Amino acid sequence: MEMKVKIAMGQLSALPSKEDNLKKAAAQIDEAAAKGAKLICFPEVGFTPFFPAYNHDVSKFDSAEPIPGPTSDFLCKKAKEKSIVVVASYLEEGYVGEYYDSAICIDADGTLLGVTRMVHTFEQDGYNEKFYYGPGHTLYPVYETAAGVVGISICYDAWIPEAVRALALKGADLIVVPTCEVVSVGLPPSDHVGGTSYEAVCTMQKANAICNGVWVGVSNRVGDEGVDGIEYVGSSFIVDPWGHIQAMANDKTDEVLVSEIDLNVTRTVRQLWPMLRDRVPETYESLLENYGSEPYYHSDRVKL
């Protein structure tokens, strides 16, 4: 069965206006479709500057929308016009005053298939996520689309192996990762060297691809958005199920990264590296325990 499909990662630098960013997104959808792509994924909360970089600024909630809402309506119309699957992330207001880092999946006929809310929220300088949104509980849905069965793993979720594994076990052929990565996140000041942190991003997604036998596409924002010199590293990329980076965008400017993937590779990889087959779930009970729920030291031997 022919399973080759072109996919696109829409790498964006955010302008102050959501409307202007949506115009940029629409132009990238046009470009991706013109190049034959059947899916495009945009960065994490990619239609506004990355507001979690600001410390407890309640005005940032003003960009939130319900789903369905104006942004999903706009993108559904565009997806139908260009016959392309669209994955887009933005701040969702669920209940009144309750917010989520969410991504929508729109099929190529313009149908809004559903919403994935990020489960794991990150907290660090430049990433004040726990103030702006809570953990979503959409339980890792996958979507049957014109571009294959797609799972969405938003930014920090894609660093949690169990979250990505859940998508693979539900049948995802392709896992797309709307993200927001800078060069130096997570490193002490002495280690702020170019590429070190992003090398970890690439390694993590290679591991996700290998351990689950899936394609992984990562869409990142790019450029300096004027917050304390934070510069987003771009370099959106696509990884095959063998763990090879098949294509990577530049690290300076907007780009529509288009690459053809062969979903049949999943079968070949899983035949030779059958990690999903060889799982023994009944031995994993301890994975359901919270870290620190049981002491890992003996109090009579460790001085507190």
PDB file of C-alpha atoms in Angstrom, residues 8-304:
ATOM      1  CA  ALA A   8       5.379  20.403   6.701  1.00  0.00           C
ATOM      2  CA  MET A   9       6.610  22.062   9.873  1.00  0.00           C
ATOM      3  CA  GLY A  10       5.606  25.729   9.884  1.00  0.00           C
ATOM      4  CA  GLN A  11       8.427  27.562  11.685  1.00  0.00           C
ATOM      5  CA  LEU A  12       7.334  31.039  12.792  1.00  0.00           C
ATOM      6  CA  SER A  13       8.695  34.136  14.484  1.00  0.00           C
ATOM      7  CA  ALA A  14       5.834  35.719  16.411  1.00  0.00           C
ATOM      8  CA  LEU A  15       4.766  39.304  15.739  1.00  0.00           C
ATOM      9  CA  PRO A  16       2.920  41.272  18.473  1.00  0.00           C
ATOM     10  CA  SER A  17      -0.466  40.874  16.738  1.00  0.00           C
ATOM     11  CA  LYS A  18      -2.304  37.547  16.618  1.00  0.00           C
ATOM     12  CA  GLU A  19      -4.010  38.671  13.418  1.00  0.00           C
ATOM     13  CA  ASP A  20      -0.638  39.281  11.748  1.00  0.00           C
ATOM     14  CA  ASN A  21       0.630  35.907  12.892  1.00  0.00           C
ATOM     15  CA  LEU A  22      -2.448  34.186  11.486  1.00  0.00           C
ATOM     16  CA  LYS A  23      -1.786  35.912   8.164  1.00  0.00           C
ATOM     17  CA  LYS A  24       1.741  34.470   8.276  1.00  0.00           C
ATOM     18  CA  ALA A  25       0.302  31.055   9.102  1.00  0.00           C
ATOM     19  CA  ALA A  26      -2.136  31.283   6.192  1.00  0.00           C
ATOM     20  CA  ALA A  27       0.738  32.109   3.836  1.00  0.00           C
ATOM     21  CA  GLN A  28       2.673  29.114   5.166  1.00  0.00           C
ATOM     22  CA  ILE A  29      -0.348  26.874   4.601  1.00  0.00           C
ATOM     23  CA  ASP A  30      -0.471  28.125   1.011  1.00  0.00           C
ATOM     24  CA  GLU A  31       3.239  27.403   0.554  1.00  0.00           C
ATOM     25  CA  ALA A  32       3.036  23.949   2.146  1.00  0.00           C
ATOM     26  CA  ALA A  33       0.066  22.977  -0.026  1.00  0.00           C
ATOM     27  CA  ALA A  34       1.801  24.286  -3.149  1.00  0.00           C
ATOM     28  CA  LYS A  35       4.748  22.014  -2.330  1.00  0.00           C
ATOM     29  CA  GLY A  36       2.443  19.009  -2.010  1.00  0.00           C
ATOM     30  CA  ALA A  37       2.262  18.737   1.779  1.00  0.00           C
ATOM     31  CA  LYS A  38      -0.788  17.003   3.240  1.00  0.00           C
ATOM     32  CA  LEU A  39      -0.170  18.233   6.809  1.00  0.00           C
ATOM     33  CA  ILE A  40       1.303  21.305   8.454  1.00  0.00           C
ATOM     34  CA  CYS A  41       2.090  21.775  12.138  1.00  0.00           C
ATOM     35  CA  PHE A  42       2.721  25.157  13.788  1.00  0.00           C
ATOM     36  CA  PRO A  43       4.745  25.934  16.975  1.00  0.00           C
ATOM     37  CA  GLU A  44       3.499  25.894  20.547  1.00  0.00           C
ATOM     38  CA  VAL A  45       1.144  28.850  21.205  1.00  0.00           C
ATOM     39  CA  GLY A  46       2.650  30.089  17.971  1.00  0.00           C
ATOM     40  CA  PHE A  47       0.224  32.873  17.034  1.00  0.00           C
ATOM     41  CA  THR A  48       1.282  35.175  19.887  1.00  0.00           C
ATOM     42  CA  PRO A  49       4.670  35.997  21.384  1.00  0.00           C
ATOM     43  CA  PHE A  50       5.533  33.340  23.972  1.00  0.00           C
ATOM     44  CA  PHE A  51       3.667  34.845  26.918  1.00  0.00           C
ATOM     45  CA  PRO A  52       4.963  32.359  29.563  1.00  0.00           C
ATOM     46  CA  ALA A  53       8.302  34.152  29.182  1.00  0.00           C
ATOM     47  CA  TYR A  54       6.647  36.959  31.196  1.00  0.00           C
ATOM     48  CA  ASN A  55       6.343  36.616  34.947  1.00  0.00           C
ATOM     49  CA  HIS A  56       2.699  36.591  36.099  1.00  0.00           C
ATOM     50  CA  ASP A  57       1.243  39.100  33.615  1.00  0.00           C
ATOM     51  CA  VAL A  58      -2.539  38.683  33.764  1.00  0.00           C
ATOM     52  CA  SER A  59      -2.972  40.722  30.584  1.00  0.00           C
ATOM     53  CA  LYS A  60      -1.623  37.734  28.646  1.00  0.00           C
ATOM     54  CA  PHE A  61      -4.855  35.864  29.316  1.00  0.00           C
ATOM     55  CA  ASP A  62      -6.519  38.257  26.874  1.00  0.00           C
ATOM     56  CA  SER A  63      -5.231  36.170  23.950  1.00  0.00           C
ATOM     57  CA  ALA A  64      -7.130  33.056  25.097  1.00  0.00           C
ATOM     58  CA  GLU A  65     -10.047  31.683  23.092  1.00  0.00           C
ATOM     59  CA  PRO A  66     -12.617  28.940  23.427  1.00  0.00           C
ATOM     60  CA  ILE A  67     -12.408  26.007  21.027  1.00  0.00           C
ATOM     61  CA  PRO A  68     -14.242  26.147  18.652  1.00  0.00           C
ATOM     62  CA  GLY A  69     -13.617  29.876  18.304  1.00  0.00           C
ATOM     63  CA  PRO A  70     -12.288  32.507  15.912  1.00  0.00           C
ATOM     64  CA  THR A  71      -8.850  30.948  15.379  1.00  0.00           C
ATOM     65  CA  SER A  72     -10.147  27.421  14.828  1.00  0.00           C
ATOM     66  CA  ASP A  73     -12.835  28.762  12.471  1.00  0.00           C
ATOM     67  CA  PHE A  74     -10.207  30.636  10.449  1.00  0.00           C
ATOM     68  CA  LEU A  75      -7.890  27.620  10.223  1.00  0.00           C
ATOM     69  CA  CYS A  76     -10.713  25.182   9.415  1.00  0.00           C
ATOM     70  CA  LYS A  77     -11.662  27.340   6.450  1.00  0.00           C
ATOM     71  CA  LYS A  78      -8.045  27.519   5.313  1.00  0.00           C
ATOM     72  CA  ALA A  79      -7.498  23.765   5.724  1.00  0.00           C
ATOM     73  CA  LYS A  80     -10.546  23.033   3.580  1.00  0.00           C
ATOM     74  CA  GLU A  81      -9.487  25.580   0.954  1.00  0.00           C
ATOM     75  CA  LYS A  82      -6.056  23.944   0.568  1.00  0.00           C
ATOM     76  CA  SER A  83      -7.033  20.315   1.374  1.00  0.00           C
ATOM     77  CA  ILE A  84      -4.390  20.076   4.087  1.00  0.00           C
ATOM     78  CA  VAL A  85      -4.373  18.806   7.678  1.00  0.00           C
ATOM     79  CA  VAL A  86      -3.561  21.613  10.127  1.00  0.00           C
ATOM     80  CA  VAL A  87      -2.215  21.237  13.672  1.00  0.00           C
ATOM     81  CA  ALA A  88      -2.090  24.524  15.564  1.00  0.00           C
ATOM     82  CA  SER A  89      -1.456  25.418  19.209  1.00  0.00           C
ATOM     83  CA  TYR A  90      -2.759  28.399  21.165  1.00  0.00           C
ATOM     84  CA  LEU A  91      -4.057  29.391  24.598  1.00  0.00           C
ATOM     85  CA  GLU A  92      -7.502  27.904  25.225  1.00  0.00           C
ATOM     86  CA  GLU A  93     -10.006  29.153  27.761  1.00  0.00           C
ATOM     87  CA  GLY A  94     -11.939  26.054  28.747  1.00  0.00           C
ATOM     88  CA  TYR A  95     -14.163  26.907  31.687  1.00  0.00           C
ATOM     89  CA  VAL A  96     -14.386  30.600  32.558  1.00  0.00           C
ATOM     90  CA  GLY A  97     -10.983  31.644  33.865  1.00  0.00           C
ATOM     91  CA  GLU A  98      -9.414  28.208  33.318  1.00  0.00           C
ATOM     92  CA  TYR A  99      -6.668  27.995  30.707  1.00  0.00           C
ATOM     93  CA  TYR A 100      -4.837  25.297  28.762  1.00  0.00           C
ATOM     94  CA  ASP A 101      -1.945  25.066  26.340  1.00  0.00           C
ATOM     95  CA  SER A 102      -3.942  23.371  23.607  1.00  0.00           C
ATOM     96  CA  ALA A 103      -3.525  22.170  20.041  1.00  0.00           C
ATOM     97  CA  ILE A 104      -6.281  21.563  17.533  1.00  0.00           C
ATOM     98  CA  CYS A 105      -6.237  19.001  14.740  1.00  0.00           C
ATOM     99  CA  ILE A 106      -8.157  19.923  11.602  1.00  0.00           C
ATOM    100  CA  ASP A 107      -8.627  17.399   8.803  1.00  0.00           C
ATOM    101  CA  ALA A 108      -8.068  18.239   5.144  1.00  0.00           C
ATOM    102  CA  ASP A 109     -11.815  18.727   4.610  1.00  0.00           C
ATOM    103  CA  GLY A 110     -11.906  21.464   7.255  1.00  0.00           C
ATOM    104  CA  THR A 111     -13.378  19.302  10.022  1.00  0.00           C
ATOM    105  CA  LEU A 112     -12.190  20.124  13.536  1.00  0.00           C
ATOM    106  CA  LEU A 113     -11.313  16.625  14.755  1.00  0.00           C
ATOM    107  CA  GLY A 114     -10.484  17.500  18.340  1.00  0.00           C
ATOM    108  CA  VAL A 115      -8.309  19.208  20.920  1.00  0.00           C
ATOM    109  CA  THR A 116      -5.182  17.999  22.700  1.00  0.00           C
ATOM    110  CA  ARG A 117      -4.319  19.829  25.911  1.00  0.00           C
ATOM    111  CA  MET A 118      -0.760  19.743  27.224  1.00  0.00           C
ATOM    112  CA  VAL A 119      -0.602  17.607  30.361  1.00  0.00           C
ATOM    113  CA  HIS A 120       2.845  18.392  31.772  1.00  0.00           C
ATOM    114  CA  THR A 121       3.599  22.068  32.442  1.00  0.00           C
ATOM    115  CA  PHE A 122       7.150  23.391  32.734  1.00  0.00           C
ATOM    116  CA  GLU A 123       8.446  25.985  35.193  1.00  0.00           C
ATOM    117  CA  GLN A 124      11.762  27.772  34.831  1.00  0.00           C
ATOM    118  CA  ASP A 125      13.154  31.165  33.871  1.00  0.00           C
ATOM    119  CA  GLY A 126      11.493  32.055  30.576  1.00  0.00           C
ATOM    120  CA  TYR A 127       8.864  29.326  31.015  1.00  0.00           C
ATOM    121  CA  ASN A 128       6.358  30.436  33.690  1.00  0.00           C
ATOM    122  CA  GLU A 129       3.828  27.930  32.432  1.00  0.00           C
ATOM    123  CA  LYS A 130       2.239  26.896  35.710  1.00  0.00           C
ATOM    124  CA  PHE A 131       0.857  30.401  36.224  1.00  0.00           C
ATOM    125  CA  TYR A 132      -0.720  30.644  32.779  1.00  0.00           C
ATOM    126  CA  TYR A 133      -2.272  27.210  32.299  1.00  0.00           C
ATOM    127  CA  GLY A 134      -3.018  24.010  34.126  1.00  0.00           C
ATOM    128  CA  PRO A 135      -2.543  20.377  33.148  1.00  0.00           C
ATOM    129  CA  GLY A 136      -4.995  19.205  30.512  1.00  0.00           C
ATOM    130  CA  HIS A 137      -6.663  15.817  30.848  1.00  0.00           C
ATOM    131  CA  THR A 138      -7.535  14.927  27.265  1.00  0.00           C
ATOM    132  CA  LEU A 139      -5.761  11.562  27.731  1.00  0.00           C
ATOM    133  CA  TYR A 140      -3.529  11.591  24.642  1.00  0.00           C
ATOM    134  CA  PRO A 141      -5.984  11.339  21.730  1.00  0.00           C
ATOM    135  CA  VAL A 142      -4.925  10.380  18.216  1.00  0.00           C
ATOM    136  CA  TYR A 143      -6.636  11.601  15.057  1.00  0.00           C
ATOM    137  CA  GLU A 144      -7.377   9.729  11.834  1.00  0.00           C
ATOM    138  CA  THR A 145      -6.556  12.270   9.163  1.00  0.00           C
ATOM    139  CA  ALA A 146      -5.934  12.489   5.441  1.00  0.00           C
ATOM    140  CA  ALA A 147      -2.208  12.388   6.299  1.00  0.00           C
ATOM    141  CA  GLY A 148      -2.376   9.263   8.485  1.00  0.00           C
ATOM    142  CA  VAL A 149      -3.050   8.673  12.169  1.00  0.00           C
ATOM    143  CA  VAL A 150      -1.621  11.681  13.996  1.00  0.00           C
ATOM    144  CA  GLY A 151      -0.797  12.171  17.663  1.00  0.00           C
ATOM    145  CA  ILE A 152       0.069  15.563  19.158  1.00  0.00           C
ATOM    146  CA  SER A 153       2.622  15.931  21.940  1.00  0.00           C
ATOM    147  CA  ILE A 154       2.929  19.578  22.981  1.00  0.00           C
ATOM    148  CA  CYS A 155       6.428  20.697  24.001  1.00  0.00           C
ATOM    149  CA  TYR A 156       7.131  19.354  27.533  1.00  0.00           C
ATOM    150  CA  ASP A 157       4.812  16.383  26.993  1.00  0.00           C
ATOM    151  CA  ALA A 158       7.288  15.174  24.354  1.00  0.00           C
ATOM    152  CA  TRP A 159       9.975  14.973  27.071  1.00  0.00           C
ATOM    153  CA  ILE A 160       7.850  12.531  29.082  1.00  0.00           C
ATOM    154  CA  PRO A 161       8.324   9.024  27.601  1.00  0.00           C
ATOM    155  CA  GLU A 162       5.004   7.721  28.923  1.00  0.00           C
ATOM    156  CA  ALA A 163       3.066  10.502  27.187  1.00  0.00           C
ATOM    157  CA  VAL A 164       4.581   9.761  23.789  1.00  0.00           C
ATOM    158  CA  ARG A 165       4.236   5.994  24.299  1.00  0.00           C
ATOM    159  CA  ALA A 166       0.512   6.440  24.931  1.00  0.00           C
ATOM    160  CA  LEU A 167       0.115   8.013  21.476  1.00  0.00           C
ATOM    161  CA  ALA A 168       2.030   5.182  19.818  1.00  0.00           C
ATOM    162  CA  LEU A 169      -0.037   2.533  21.605  1.00  0.00           C
ATOM    163  CA  LYS A 170      -3.196   4.244  20.337  1.00  0.00           C
ATOM    164  CA  GLY A 171      -1.993   3.829  16.766  1.00  0.00           C
ATOM    165  CA  ALA A 172      -0.222   7.070  15.829  1.00  0.00           C
ATOM    166  CA  ASP A 173       1.833   6.819  12.625  1.00  0.00           C
ATOM    167  CA  LEU A 174       3.154  10.333  13.109  1.00  0.00           C
ATOM    168  CA  ILE A 175       3.635  12.344  16.295  1.00  0.00           C
ATOM    169  CA  VAL A 176       3.851  16.090  15.821  1.00  0.00           C
ATOM    170  CA  VAL A 177       5.408  18.286  18.483  1.00  0.00           C
ATOM    171  CA  PRO A 178       4.437  21.972  18.596  1.00  0.00           C
ATOM    172  CA  THR A 179       7.263  23.391  20.704  1.00  0.00           C
ATOM    173  CA  CYS A 180       9.050  26.499  21.951  1.00  0.00           C
ATOM    174  CA  GLU A 181      12.774  25.889  22.445  1.00  0.00           C
ATOM    175  CA  VAL A 182      15.722  28.163  23.106  1.00  0.00           C
ATOM    176  CA  VAL A 183      19.407  27.266  23.019  1.00  0.00           C
ATOM    177  CA  SER A 184      20.129  27.492  26.733  1.00  0.00           C
ATOM    178  CA  VAL A 185      16.976  26.304  28.513  1.00  0.00           C
ATOM    179  CA  GLY A 186      17.648  24.036  31.450  1.00  0.00           C
ATOM    180  CA  LEU A 187      21.369  24.750  31.723  1.00  0.00           C
ATOM    181  CA  PRO A 188      23.296  26.560  34.465  1.00  0.00           C
ATOM    182  CA  PRO A 189      24.848  29.864  33.318  1.00  0.00           C
ATOM    183  CA  SER A 190      28.312  28.341  32.881  1.00  0.00           C
ATOM    184  CA  ASP A 191      26.876  25.899  30.320  1.00  0.00           C
ATOM    185  CA  HIS A 192      25.050  28.392  28.097  1.00  0.00           C
ATOM    186  CA  VAL A 193      26.904  27.309  25.007  1.00  0.00           C
ATOM    187  CA  GLY A 194      25.358  27.307  21.565  1.00  0.00           C
ATOM    188  CA  GLY A 195      23.518  24.143  20.690  1.00  0.00           C
ATOM    189  CA  THR A 196      23.965  22.210  23.935  1.00  0.00           C
ATOM    190  CA  SER A 197      20.348  22.369  25.030  1.00  0.00           C
ATOM    191  CA  TYR A 198      18.911  21.948  21.550  1.00  0.00           C
ATOM    192  CA  GLU A 199      21.089  18.906  21.059  1.00  0.00           C
ATOM    193  CA  ALA A 200      19.137  17.400  23.977  1.00  0.00           C
ATOM    194  CA  VAL A 201      15.857  18.315  22.232  1.00  0.00           C
ATOM    195  CA  CYS A 202      16.982  16.468  19.105  1.00  0.00           C
ATOM    196  CA  THR A 203      18.241  13.471  21.083  1.00  0.00           C
ATOM    197  CA  MET A 204      14.969  13.220  23.000  1.00  0.00           C
ATOM    198  CA  GLN A 205      12.860  13.162  19.845  1.00  0.00           C
ATOM    199  CA  LYS A 206      15.184  10.680  18.160  1.00  0.00           C
ATOM    200  CA  ALA A 207      14.656   8.436  21.193  1.00  0.00           C
ATOM    201  CA  ASN A 208      10.873   8.877  21.005  1.00  0.00           C
ATOM    202  CA  ALA A 209      10.945   7.888  17.331  1.00  0.00           C
ATOM    203  CA  ILE A 210      13.117   4.816  17.958  1.00  0.00           C
ATOM    204  CA  CYS A 211      11.400   3.566  21.121  1.00  0.00           C
ATOM    205  CA  ASN A 212       7.951   3.798  19.536  1.00  0.00           C
ATOM    206  CA  GLY A 213       8.690   3.098  15.881  1.00  0.00           C
ATOM    207  CA  VAL A 214       7.032   6.316  14.712  1.00  0.00           C
ATOM    208  CA  TRP A 215       7.776   9.423  12.695  1.00  0.00           C
ATOM    209  CA  VAL A 216       8.210  12.596  14.769  1.00  0.00           C
ATOM    210  CA  GLY A 217       7.861  16.144  13.445  1.00  0.00           C
ATOM    211  CA  VAL A 218       8.939  19.088  15.613  1.00  0.00           C
ATOM    212  CA  SER A 219       7.764  22.650  14.860  1.00  0.00           C
ATOM    213  CA  ASN A 220       9.590  25.414  16.726  1.00  0.00           C
ATOM    214  CA  ARG A 221       9.327  29.197  16.883  1.00  0.00           C
ATOM    215  CA  VAL A 222      12.347  31.257  15.883  1.00  0.00           C
ATOM    216  CA  GLY A 223      13.966  34.608  16.616  1.00  0.00           C
ATOM    217  CA  ASP A 224      14.079  37.214  19.383  1.00  0.00           C
ATOM    218  CA  GLU A 225      10.669  38.278  20.704  1.00  0.00           C
ATOM    219  CA  GLY A 226      12.113  41.017  22.922  1.00  0.00           C
ATOM    220  CA  VAL A 227      11.981  39.282  26.317  1.00  0.00           C
ATOM    221  CA  ASP A 228      15.298  39.585  28.177  1.00  0.00           C
ATOM    222  CA  GLY A 229      17.280  38.584  25.145  1.00  0.00           C
ATOM    223  CA  ILE A 230      15.592  35.184  24.785  1.00  0.00           C
ATOM    224  CA  GLU A 231      16.121  33.874  21.275  1.00  0.00           C
ATOM    225  CA  TYR A 232      14.210  30.895  19.973  1.00  0.00           C
ATOM    226  CA  VAL A 233      16.384  28.504  18.069  1.00  0.00           C
ATOM    227  CA  GLY A 234      14.128  27.473  15.178  1.00  0.00           C
ATOM    228  CA  SER A 235      15.683  24.354  13.628  1.00  0.00           C
ATOM    229  CA  SER A 236      12.335  22.570  13.273  1.00  0.00           C
ATOM    230  CA  PHE A 237      12.957  18.991  12.196  1.00  0.00           C
ATOM    231  CA  ILE A 238      11.524  15.637  11.136  1.00  0.00           C
ATOM    232  CA  VAL A 239      12.804  12.306  12.489  1.00  0.00           C
ATOM    233  CA  ASP A 240      12.244   8.893  10.916  1.00  0.00           C
ATOM    234  CA  PRO A 241      11.462   5.775  12.999  1.00  0.00           C
ATOM    235  CA  TRP A 242      15.140   4.757  12.816  1.00  0.00           C
ATOM    236  CA  GLY A 243      16.045   7.923  14.708  1.00  0.00           C
ATOM    237  CA  HIS A 244      17.580   9.789  11.763  1.00  0.00           C
ATOM    238  CA  ILE A 245      16.855  13.497  11.352  1.00  0.00           C
ATOM    239  CA  GLN A 246      15.517  13.488   7.806  1.00  0.00           C
ATOM    240  CA  ALA A 247      15.131  17.265   7.443  1.00  0.00           C
ATOM    241  CA  MET A 248      15.867  20.368   9.540  1.00  0.00           C
ATOM    242  CA  ALA A 249      14.949  24.031   9.116  1.00  0.00           C
ATOM    243  CA  ASN A 250      17.268  26.996   9.591  1.00  0.00           C
ATOM    244  CA  ASP A 251      17.867  28.619  12.989  1.00  0.00           C
ATOM    245  CA  LYS A 252      17.242  32.274  12.090  1.00  0.00           C
ATOM    246  CA  THR A 253      14.055  32.889  10.115  1.00  0.00           C
ATOM    247  CA  ASP A 254      10.565  31.696   9.278  1.00  0.00           C
ATOM    248  CA  GLU A 255      10.499  28.586   7.112  1.00  0.00           C
ATOM    249  CA  VAL A 256       8.117  25.979   5.787  1.00  0.00           C
ATOM    250  CA  LEU A 257      10.038  22.723   6.166  1.00  0.00           C
ATOM    251  CA  VAL A 258       8.548  20.128   3.797  1.00  0.00           C
ATOM    252  CA  SER A 259       9.663  16.516   3.630  1.00  0.00           C
ATOM    253  CA  GLU A 260       8.189  13.297   2.289  1.00  0.00           C
ATOM    254  CA  ILE A 261       7.749  10.523   4.824  1.00  0.00           C
ATOM    255  CA  ASP A 262       6.927   6.853   4.215  1.00  0.00           C
ATOM    256  CA  LEU A 263       4.547   5.532   6.861  1.00  0.00           C
ATOM    257  CA  ASN A 264       5.376   1.953   5.832  1.00  0.00           C
ATOM    258  CA  VAL A 265       8.781   2.413   7.489  1.00  0.00           C
ATOM    259  CA  THR A 266       6.973   1.997  10.816  1.00  0.00           C
ATOM    260  CA  ARG A 267       6.226  -1.618   9.972  1.00  0.00           C
ATOM    261  CA  THR A 268       9.818  -2.382   8.997  1.00  0.00           C
ATOM    262  CA  VAL A 269      11.271  -0.753  12.105  1.00  0.00           C
ATOM    263  CA  ARG A 270       8.851  -2.515  14.442  1.00  0.00           C
ATOM    264  CA  GLN A 271       9.688  -5.868  12.841  1.00  0.00           C
ATOM    265  CA  LEU A 272      13.375  -5.403  13.599  1.00  0.00           C
ATOM    266  CA  TRP A 273      13.110  -3.369  16.819  1.00  0.00           C
ATOM    267  CA  PRO A 274       9.866  -4.678  18.381  1.00  0.00           C
ATOM    268  CA  MET A 275       9.876  -2.618  21.578  1.00  0.00           C
ATOM    269  CA  LEU A 276       6.093  -2.249  21.575  1.00  0.00           C
ATOM    270  CA  ARG A 277       5.649  -6.003  21.157  1.00  0.00           C
ATOM    271  CA  ASP A 278       8.123  -6.814  23.908  1.00  0.00           C
ATOM    272  CA  ARG A 279       6.564  -4.637  26.576  1.00  0.00           C
ATOM    273  CA  VAL A 280       5.503  -6.454  29.775  1.00  0.00           C
ATOM    274  CA  PRO A 281       2.921  -4.061  31.245  1.00  0.00           C
ATOM    275  CA  GLU A 282       2.148  -6.171  34.303  1.00  0.00           C
ATOM    276  CA  THR A 283       5.651  -5.411  35.587  1.00  0.00           C
ATOM    277  CA  TYR A 284       5.192  -1.630  35.356  1.00  0.00           C
ATOM    278  CA  GLU A 285       3.023  -1.050  38.425  1.00  0.00           C
ATOM    279  CA  SER A 286       5.651   1.214  39.962  1.00  0.00           C
ATOM    280  CA  LEU A 287       5.253   3.634  37.038  1.00  0.00           C
ATOM    281  CA  LEU A 288       1.874   4.604  38.470  1.00  0.00           C
ATOM    282  CA  GLU A 289       3.469   5.781  41.732  1.00  0.00           C
ATOM    283  CA  ASN A 290       4.340   9.433  42.183  1.00  0.00           C
ATOM    284  CA  TYR A 291       8.016  10.227  42.513  1.00  0.00           C
ATOM    285  CA  GLY A 292       8.783  10.546  46.214  1.00  0.00           C
ATOM    286  CA  SER A 293       5.681   8.660  47.362  1.00  0.00           C
ATOM    287  CA  GLU A 294       8.017   6.171  49.018  1.00  0.00           C
ATOM    288  CA  PRO A 295      11.359   7.195  50.561  1.00  0.00           C
ATOM    289  CA  TYR A 296      14.370   5.908  48.652  1.00  0.00           C
ATOM    290  CA  TYR A 297      16.687   6.221  51.639  1.00  0.00           C
ATOM    291  CA  HIS A 298      16.829   4.752  55.140  1.00  0.00           C
ATOM    292  CA  SER A 299      16.353   7.485  57.733  1.00  0.00           C
ATOM    293  CA  ASP A 300      18.701   5.765  60.159  1.00  0.00           C
ATOM    294  CA  ARG A 301      21.543   6.042  57.633  1.00  0.00           C
ATOM    295  CA  VAL A 302      20.882   9.469  56.089  1.00  0.00           C
ATOM    296  CA  LYS A 303      21.219  12.680  58.042  1.00  0.00           C
ATOM    297  CA  LEU A 304      18.487  15.162  57.146  1.00  0.00           C
TER     298      LEU A 304
END
